[in-house]
Amino acid sequence: MASNLADYKTEVHNDWCPGCGDFGIVSAIQMALAEMQVPRHKAAIFSGVGCSGKTSHFINTYGVHTLHGRVLAFSQGAKLANPEMTIIAAGGDGDGLGIGAGHFVAAGRRNVDMTYIIFNNGVYGLTKGQASPTLKLGLKTKSLPEPNVNQSVNPIALAIASGYTFVARGYAYDVRQLKDLIIAAVKHRGLSFLDVLQPCPTYNDINTRDWFSGLDNIDEMTNKPMPRIYKLEDTGYDPLVHIDSPEEENEKLTQALIKSNEWDSKIPTGIFYKNEIIAPYDERMAGRIPNYLENPPAYQEISSGGKSITNISKMLDALEI
Amino acid sequence: MSSIDLTWVIGGPQGGGVETAANIFAGACAGCGLKIFGKREYYSNIKGEHSYFGVRVSDKTIRSNVSGITMLVGFDSETIFRHVEDVFDDGAIVYESELTGMKMDEVHTLDAQFKERLKKYLTSKNKPFTIQGLLDEAKERGITLYPVSFREILANLSDETKNPKIRGMFRMQNVLAVSVSLGLLGLPPDTLLKSVGTIFSRKAEIAEMNKVAANYAYNLATVKYSKFKYQLPQIPKEEHTMLVQGFQSTSLGKIACGCRFQSYYPITPASDESVFLESNEIFEVENNRPGSTLVVQTEDEISAIGMIIGASLTGTRSSTSTSGPGFSLMAEALGWAGINEVPIVVTLYQRSGPSTGLPTRHGQDDLLFAIHAGHGDFPRIVYASGDTEEGFYDTAKCFNFADVYQIPVIHMMDKFIASTVSTVPRFDSTKITIQRGKLLEKIEDAGYKRFTPSPDGISPRSRLGLENGIFWNTGDESDQEGHISEDPENRIYKMDKRAHKLDLALEQIPKEDQAINYGISDFCIISWGSAKGPILDGIDMLKKEGYKVGFIQIKMLHPFPTGYVQSLLSGVKTIIDIEANQAGQLGSLFNEHLDRKVDYYILKYTGRPMTCNEVFDSVKKIIDNKAEKKQVLTYGV
């Protein structure tokens, strides 16, 4: 039975602020799941803590709202135990790049076949707008007593340096592009990372929707705003590592890093880097445990009539005197 | 035949083959039907610091170490300096004869505090601060000395076998030392050679060379020296006896009871368990495809517990294994598993805290922490094993508790058990049952709610991937579907629903699984975990002198079996708490839950496991009315 978009929506009251970029991200996830026709019981949305943490409650699949910073730990465990699941992890920039930064890096090394979306707005919204790890040095958003004293972390560059094999950026108000990026991310074999620019209308009064649209940046010739956001695909940018060679990989990694540093006047969206030559974690596991994918932990039979059916006699024989 | 009970200790620098030597010794003795109880002590260090392995051998069942050494074997100087004081007056020392001139201050790994104590001792005996000084003192006490030049043995062996390589193979000193000792102790050489072969079974060439060396050293010992006054007999072997290291018990228990996902972050002494699981990741399953355990090394312990929660949500039996510092990091996620009713097992191999503490030494310091870890009120079961054998069967019980009550279970083990090598009856997996509680295999209709009310408070549990089984979880308080709810009435429903599981556990878990009654008497010991062995051996020793002492081993520490323990203690006059921590943590649980107080405390927190002699002495003092309220045990270097 085909599912339509409405099937992926819950009736849970959404208490995000009016105009919040989070709405667009949730819609894009629901649209992507509907378009891919992922059976609802074969998908699970894991989320961290914060405004974005509530995402899992709005989507009508399995939903696991975890702990602050730990969404990758929980979700990787689930995916490894049941590789049949389509897993999307979601969380804020503070969640993933502040308290959860260690997990962010470690996950890249594993390359588990799932998707991680960061809702990136530069502030800790739910705790009243403190500076988050992606807020630029010297900016003073609305509720900061003093300008931000820390440098910002570059999520795209960090993902690339950590080994993510699919790295992309979306914009919360371009739901169509975001939906396409989520589909590409989910279909990617390996760990995909999506940095989604998501203006917080309440606490980030600098990187606003108007700012991204360039309303403060008027072209003198045309007298029209010059949008900051642009799409990499419109520039002929090719993110894909086509062949298994260090030169090719270096070239693609380098161009992605250079692009990731663009900010202020021009902010690229789209896929920065994609590499399917690097084996995902499940393939590495199947190299060790040949029937891992056919007989994963979640589907193994362990008992019959309340008795163990695992035969440990060889291990015991080795210990017998 | 008179009964034999002796302790053989070998020491040397970390990385110098001490453990291999001890395993050969233990294997040879066990091969002769003898019972083994061995333990390894080592510093937090890779190479060079002093490590030693004590093996107690007897023809009777033994469950602990003794205070003292029957035969000390050292191929380095530090071993002699460290342990000579502990050798019994009727004992023996096998030592490298070329080291006798060595001065204490030349051994850089001896710490200042130790040297100060030893110098005081030697001064009192009017002896110089050298190995010779110590050996002279030993000889005056009646100790038999066996000077052996391991260098010379290698040289002679090299000449005789026409293999010049052997001359410089000082790595083989350990095997030579064991072989000399077994020659002196009169064990048949074939058991020695068989044990050498088993230890080096993966490297045929090395095995062969070591066998030649072992045979040579063994024969030399029988020819050159007079037999030691204690000889190891060969006795009928009990069938199906294994020589097991403690950590292997929980590993094997996990495989047998269907744990299929284990994550961990490296930490002493817990990671041996995970490494064993990974080394045995594929196994046979009756009438089925091969099974496997997915072992994942994580970036930290927070990730380790997060991953097993995620894995458990798919219906997979999942666990992590850690020690105190790692468990500290897991506290927040433990609460998440509690509020979302996710079954997980955390195997907690305790060591001495606080902080990094004594990272390679024993302790039972984490009882109260295990009971209270995490913020807010949520139920968990804390269950403790007393020895290797219990470790295997209890692992399966812990997974059942987790599944049946949909609850986190903390399985308390410790460094003493982890690094004990002992002879135990072969584990029998037909004795374990697997109870998955209300885990659902299939859901026919729509409308499933994860936290739906039920008469016993435990809701049917769906799992990720199950059709019609969709649910939500959140660390926030939630409604029956699992969506965030701050409704006051729902809050009471959910809090009480979760808390009720502990009443249910107390009611349903068999009494003999909650606490073990080894006999009740006017004087009664209460304890938990690995203190069991020294206590049982100590009680046997007391019995021989006419002292009658009772003992209750508490296995389920939380929820505390108040009613049952209270009933056991009804006729008891004096309660003695014995445990390996400074605060008397079990004692404080007693004082909290029972309507009477602990009368005496016997505590040890040097990081070294207690011995049966220590239990004997300290309990005897109490019965003789000569003891302070609290006795602190100190034996062991």
mmCIF file of C-alpha atoms in Angstrom, chain A residues 10-12 40-44 46-47 49 53-54 56-68 70 72-82 84-85 87 99 102-104 106-107 109-110 281 285 288-292 294-321, chain B residues 27 30-31 194 237 240-244 248 252 255-258 260-261 276 278 280-286 288-300 302-303 306-307 309-311 313-317 332-333 336 392 423 426-427 429-434 436 462-476 482-484:
data_model
loop_
_atom_site.group_PDB
_atom_site.id
_atom_site.type_symbol
_atom_site.label_atom_id
_atom_site.label_comp_id
_atom_site.label_asym_id
_atom_site.label_seq_id
_atom_site.Cartn_x
_atom_site.Cartn_y
_atom_site.Cartn_z
ATOM 1 C CA THR A 10 1.773 12.928 13.380
ATOM 2 C CA GLU A 11 -0.915 14.943 15.101
ATOM 3 C CA VAL A 12 1.442 16.069 17.829
ATOM 4 C CA ARG A 40 6.842 3.736 8.067
ATOM 5 C CA HIS A 41 7.946 0.865 10.282
ATOM 6 C CA LYS A 42 11.252 0.609 8.432
ATOM 7 C CA ALA A 43 12.237 4.190 9.225
ATOM 8 C CA ALA A 44 13.368 5.729 12.477
ATOM 9 C CA PHE A 46 16.516 9.862 16.065
ATOM 10 C CA SER A 47 16.921 13.325 17.504
ATOM 11 C CA VAL A 49 17.886 17.676 22.589
ATOM 12 C CA GLY A 53 15.085 17.417 19.254
ATOM 13 C CA LYS A 54 11.316 17.486 18.985
ATOM 14 C CA SER A 56 11.100 12.884 15.901
ATOM 15 C CA HIS A 57 7.688 13.462 17.489
ATOM 16 C CA PHE A 58 6.329 15.148 14.360
ATOM 17 C CA ILE A 59 7.172 12.340 11.969
ATOM 18 C CA ASN A 60 5.026 9.225 11.868
ATOM 19 C CA THR A 61 7.775 6.617 11.845
ATOM 20 C CA TYR A 62 9.667 5.222 14.821
ATOM 21 C CA GLY A 63 10.867 8.270 16.738
ATOM 22 C CA VAL A 64 13.627 8.311 19.317
ATOM 23 C CA HIS A 65 14.279 11.616 21.065
ATOM 24 C CA THR A 66 17.596 10.889 22.754
ATOM 25 C CA LEU A 67 19.945 12.873 24.973
ATOM 26 C CA HIS A 68 21.702 16.165 24.389
ATOM 27 C CA ARG A 70 24.169 11.733 21.933
ATOM 28 C CA LEU A 72 24.674 9.659 16.864
ATOM 29 C CA ALA A 73 25.496 7.120 19.556
ATOM 30 C CA PHE A 74 21.904 5.920 19.890
ATOM 31 C CA SER A 75 21.181 5.920 16.162
ATOM 32 C CA GLN A 76 24.357 4.129 15.114
ATOM 33 C CA GLY A 77 23.637 1.396 17.654
ATOM 34 C CA ALA A 78 20.168 0.884 16.201
ATOM 35 C CA LYS A 79 21.393 0.849 12.606
ATOM 36 C CA LEU A 80 24.178 -1.625 13.355
ATOM 37 C CA ALA A 81 21.813 -3.975 15.167
ATOM 38 C CA ASN A 82 19.161 -3.736 12.457
ATOM 39 C CA GLU A 84 17.369 -2.867 7.376
ATOM 40 C CA MET A 85 16.204 0.331 9.018
ATOM 41 C CA ILE A 87 17.844 5.906 9.981
ATOM 42 C CA ILE A 99 28.443 18.690 23.481
ATOM 43 C CA GLY A 102 33.371 13.782 19.888
ATOM 44 C CA HIS A 103 30.621 11.589 18.495
ATOM 45 C CA PHE A 104 30.454 13.730 15.350
ATOM 46 C CA ALA A 106 34.006 9.327 15.568
ATOM 47 C CA ALA A 107 30.935 8.691 13.417
ATOM 48 C CA ARG A 109 35.474 7.295 10.924
ATOM 49 C CA ARG A 110 32.866 4.518 10.994
ATOM 50 C CA TYR A 281 30.696 0.082 8.193
ATOM 51 C CA MET A 285 31.531 -5.905 9.312
ATOM 52 C CA ARG A 288 34.490 -10.210 9.314
ATOM 53 C CA ILE A 289 31.090 -11.781 9.905
ATOM 54 C CA PRO A 290 30.008 -13.136 6.518
ATOM 55 C CA ASN A 291 26.286 -13.424 7.320
ATOM 56 C CA TYR A 292 26.061 -10.127 9.207
ATOM 57 C CA GLU A 294 21.382 -11.569 6.318
ATOM 58 C CA ASN A 295 21.401 -12.447 9.992
ATOM 59 C CA PRO A 296 22.018 -9.200 11.873
ATOM 60 C CA PRO A 297 21.811 -8.941 15.675
ATOM 61 C CA ALA A 298 18.149 -7.879 15.648
ATOM 62 C CA TYR A 299 17.008 -10.956 13.732
ATOM 63 C CA GLN A 300 19.131 -13.686 15.285
ATOM 64 C CA GLU A 301 17.303 -16.465 17.045
ATOM 65 C CA ILE A 302 18.750 -16.984 20.491
ATOM 66 C CA SER A 303 16.393 -19.369 22.247
ATOM 67 C CA SER A 304 13.923 -22.160 21.798
ATOM 68 C CA GLY A 305 11.395 -22.986 24.479
ATOM 69 C CA GLY A 306 13.202 -20.680 26.899
ATOM 70 C CA LYS A 307 16.505 -22.502 26.426
ATOM 71 C CA SER A 308 19.679 -21.223 24.847
ATOM 72 C CA ILE A 309 20.388 -22.491 21.349
ATOM 73 C CA THR A 310 23.894 -21.040 21.157
ATOM 74 C CA ASN A 311 26.509 -23.743 21.135
ATOM 75 C CA ILE A 312 29.504 -22.631 23.166
ATOM 76 C CA SER A 313 31.028 -26.094 23.531
ATOM 77 C CA LYS A 314 34.064 -25.346 21.367
ATOM 78 C CA MET A 315 34.945 -22.360 23.509
ATOM 79 C CA LEU A 316 34.507 -24.438 26.651
ATOM 80 C CA ASP A 317 36.552 -27.309 25.206
ATOM 81 C CA ALA A 318 39.440 -24.900 24.747
ATOM 82 C CA LEU A 319 39.324 -24.078 28.462
ATOM 83 C CA GLU A 320 38.986 -27.639 29.702
ATOM 84 C CA ILE A 321 42.033 -29.220 31.228
ATOM 85 C CA GLY B 27 47.899 -25.663 33.699
ATOM 86 C CA ALA B 30 45.349 -28.552 37.072
ATOM 87 C CA GLY B 31 46.427 -31.306 34.673
ATOM 88 C CA LYS B 194 51.747 -30.642 27.985
ATOM 89 C CA LYS B 237 41.101 -35.520 37.783
ATOM 90 C CA HIS B 240 34.894 -31.497 32.909
ATOM 91 C CA THR B 241 37.016 -29.098 34.867
ATOM 92 C CA MET B 242 38.053 -25.871 33.206
ATOM 93 C CA LEU B 243 40.847 -23.454 33.993
ATOM 94 C CA VAL B 244 39.173 -20.096 33.510
ATOM 95 C CA GLN B 248 35.797 -15.144 30.517
ATOM 96 C CA LEU B 252 30.740 -16.797 27.751
ATOM 97 C CA ILE B 255 27.327 -15.482 24.137
ATOM 98 C CA ALA B 256 25.255 -18.295 25.619
ATOM 99 C CA CYS B 257 22.311 -16.154 26.658
ATOM 100 C CA GLY B 258 22.001 -14.380 23.333
ATOM 101 C CA ARG B 260 24.350 -10.048 20.219
ATOM 102 C CA PHE B 261 25.556 -6.468 20.544
ATOM 103 C CA PHE B 276 37.216 -12.078 24.210
ATOM 104 C CA GLU B 278 35.360 -10.071 19.511
ATOM 105 C CA ASN B 280 34.862 -15.327 19.421
ATOM 106 C CA GLU B 281 32.436 -13.209 17.398
ATOM 107 C CA ILE B 282 31.092 -16.095 15.271
ATOM 108 C CA PHE B 283 29.666 -19.262 16.825
ATOM 109 C CA GLU B 284 27.399 -22.178 16.167
ATOM 110 C CA VAL B 285 23.692 -21.999 16.841
ATOM 111 C CA GLU B 286 21.672 -25.231 17.091
ATOM 112 C CA ASN B 288 20.289 -22.521 12.657
ATOM 113 C CA ARG B 289 22.629 -20.251 10.773
ATOM 114 C CA PRO B 290 25.845 -19.303 12.529
ATOM 115 C CA GLY B 291 25.293 -16.571 15.081
ATOM 116 C CA SER B 292 27.491 -13.590 15.811
ATOM 117 C CA THR B 293 28.127 -10.862 18.327
ATOM 118 C CA LEU B 294 28.701 -7.399 16.929
ATOM 119 C CA VAL B 295 31.379 -5.812 19.112
ATOM 120 C CA VAL B 296 31.856 -2.086 18.610
ATOM 121 C CA GLN B 297 34.689 -0.098 20.137
ATOM 122 C CA THR B 298 33.309 3.382 20.702
ATOM 123 C CA GLU B 299 34.831 6.821 21.162
ATOM 124 C CA ASP B 300 33.854 6.981 24.841
ATOM 125 C CA ILE B 302 28.753 7.734 26.665
ATOM 126 C CA SER B 303 28.675 6.434 23.126
ATOM 127 C CA GLY B 306 24.048 5.122 23.812
ATOM 128 C CA MET B 307 24.769 2.473 21.205
ATOM 129 C CA ILE B 309 20.294 1.514 24.020
ATOM 130 C CA GLY B 310 19.839 2.026 20.271
ATOM 131 C CA ALA B 311 20.588 -1.640 19.617
ATOM 132 C CA LEU B 313 15.422 -0.740 20.745
ATOM 133 C CA THR B 314 15.672 -3.154 17.810
ATOM 134 C CA GLY B 315 14.986 -6.078 20.155
ATOM 135 C CA THR B 316 18.626 -7.140 20.328
ATOM 136 C CA ARG B 317 20.030 -8.246 23.671
ATOM 137 C CA GLU B 332 22.827 10.251 32.168
ATOM 138 C CA ALA B 333 22.042 7.605 29.562
ATOM 139 C CA TRP B 336 17.248 7.553 29.635
ATOM 140 C CA PHE B 392 28.553 -17.076 33.936
ATOM 141 C CA THR B 423 39.579 -24.394 38.243
ATOM 142 C CA ARG B 426 32.541 -26.708 33.043
ATOM 143 C CA PHE B 427 29.807 -24.122 32.445
ATOM 144 C CA SER B 429 24.409 -23.609 29.173
ATOM 145 C CA THR B 430 21.486 -26.013 29.449
ATOM 146 C CA LYS B 431 21.097 -24.667 32.991
ATOM 147 C CA ILE B 432 20.360 -21.154 31.820
ATOM 148 C CA THR B 433 16.937 -20.008 30.778
ATOM 149 C CA ILE B 434 16.140 -17.204 28.384
ATOM 150 C CA ARG B 436 12.403 -12.173 26.925
ATOM 151 C CA SER B 462 7.667 -3.424 20.291
ATOM 152 C CA ARG B 463 10.968 -3.090 18.509
ATOM 153 C CA LEU B 464 12.283 -1.004 15.630
ATOM 154 C CA GLY B 465 11.259 -2.536 12.305
ATOM 155 C CA LEU B 466 8.050 -4.212 13.460
ATOM 156 C CA GLU B 467 4.953 -3.562 11.361
ATOM 157 C CA ASN B 468 2.189 -1.800 13.344
ATOM 158 C CA GLY B 469 4.705 -1.401 16.148
ATOM 159 C CA ILE B 470 5.686 2.231 15.753
ATOM 160 C CA PHE B 471 6.436 4.030 19.009
ATOM 161 C CA TRP B 472 8.198 7.084 20.245
ATOM 162 C CA ASN B 473 10.728 7.456 23.000
ATOM 163 C CA THR B 474 11.962 10.599 24.656
ATOM 164 C CA GLY B 475 14.080 11.560 27.614
ATOM 165 C CA ASP B 476 11.238 13.919 28.549
ATOM 166 C CA GLY B 482 5.848 8.054 23.955
ATOM 167 C CA HIS B 483 5.229 11.690 23.078
ATOM 168 C CA ILE B 484 6.304 14.468 25.438
#
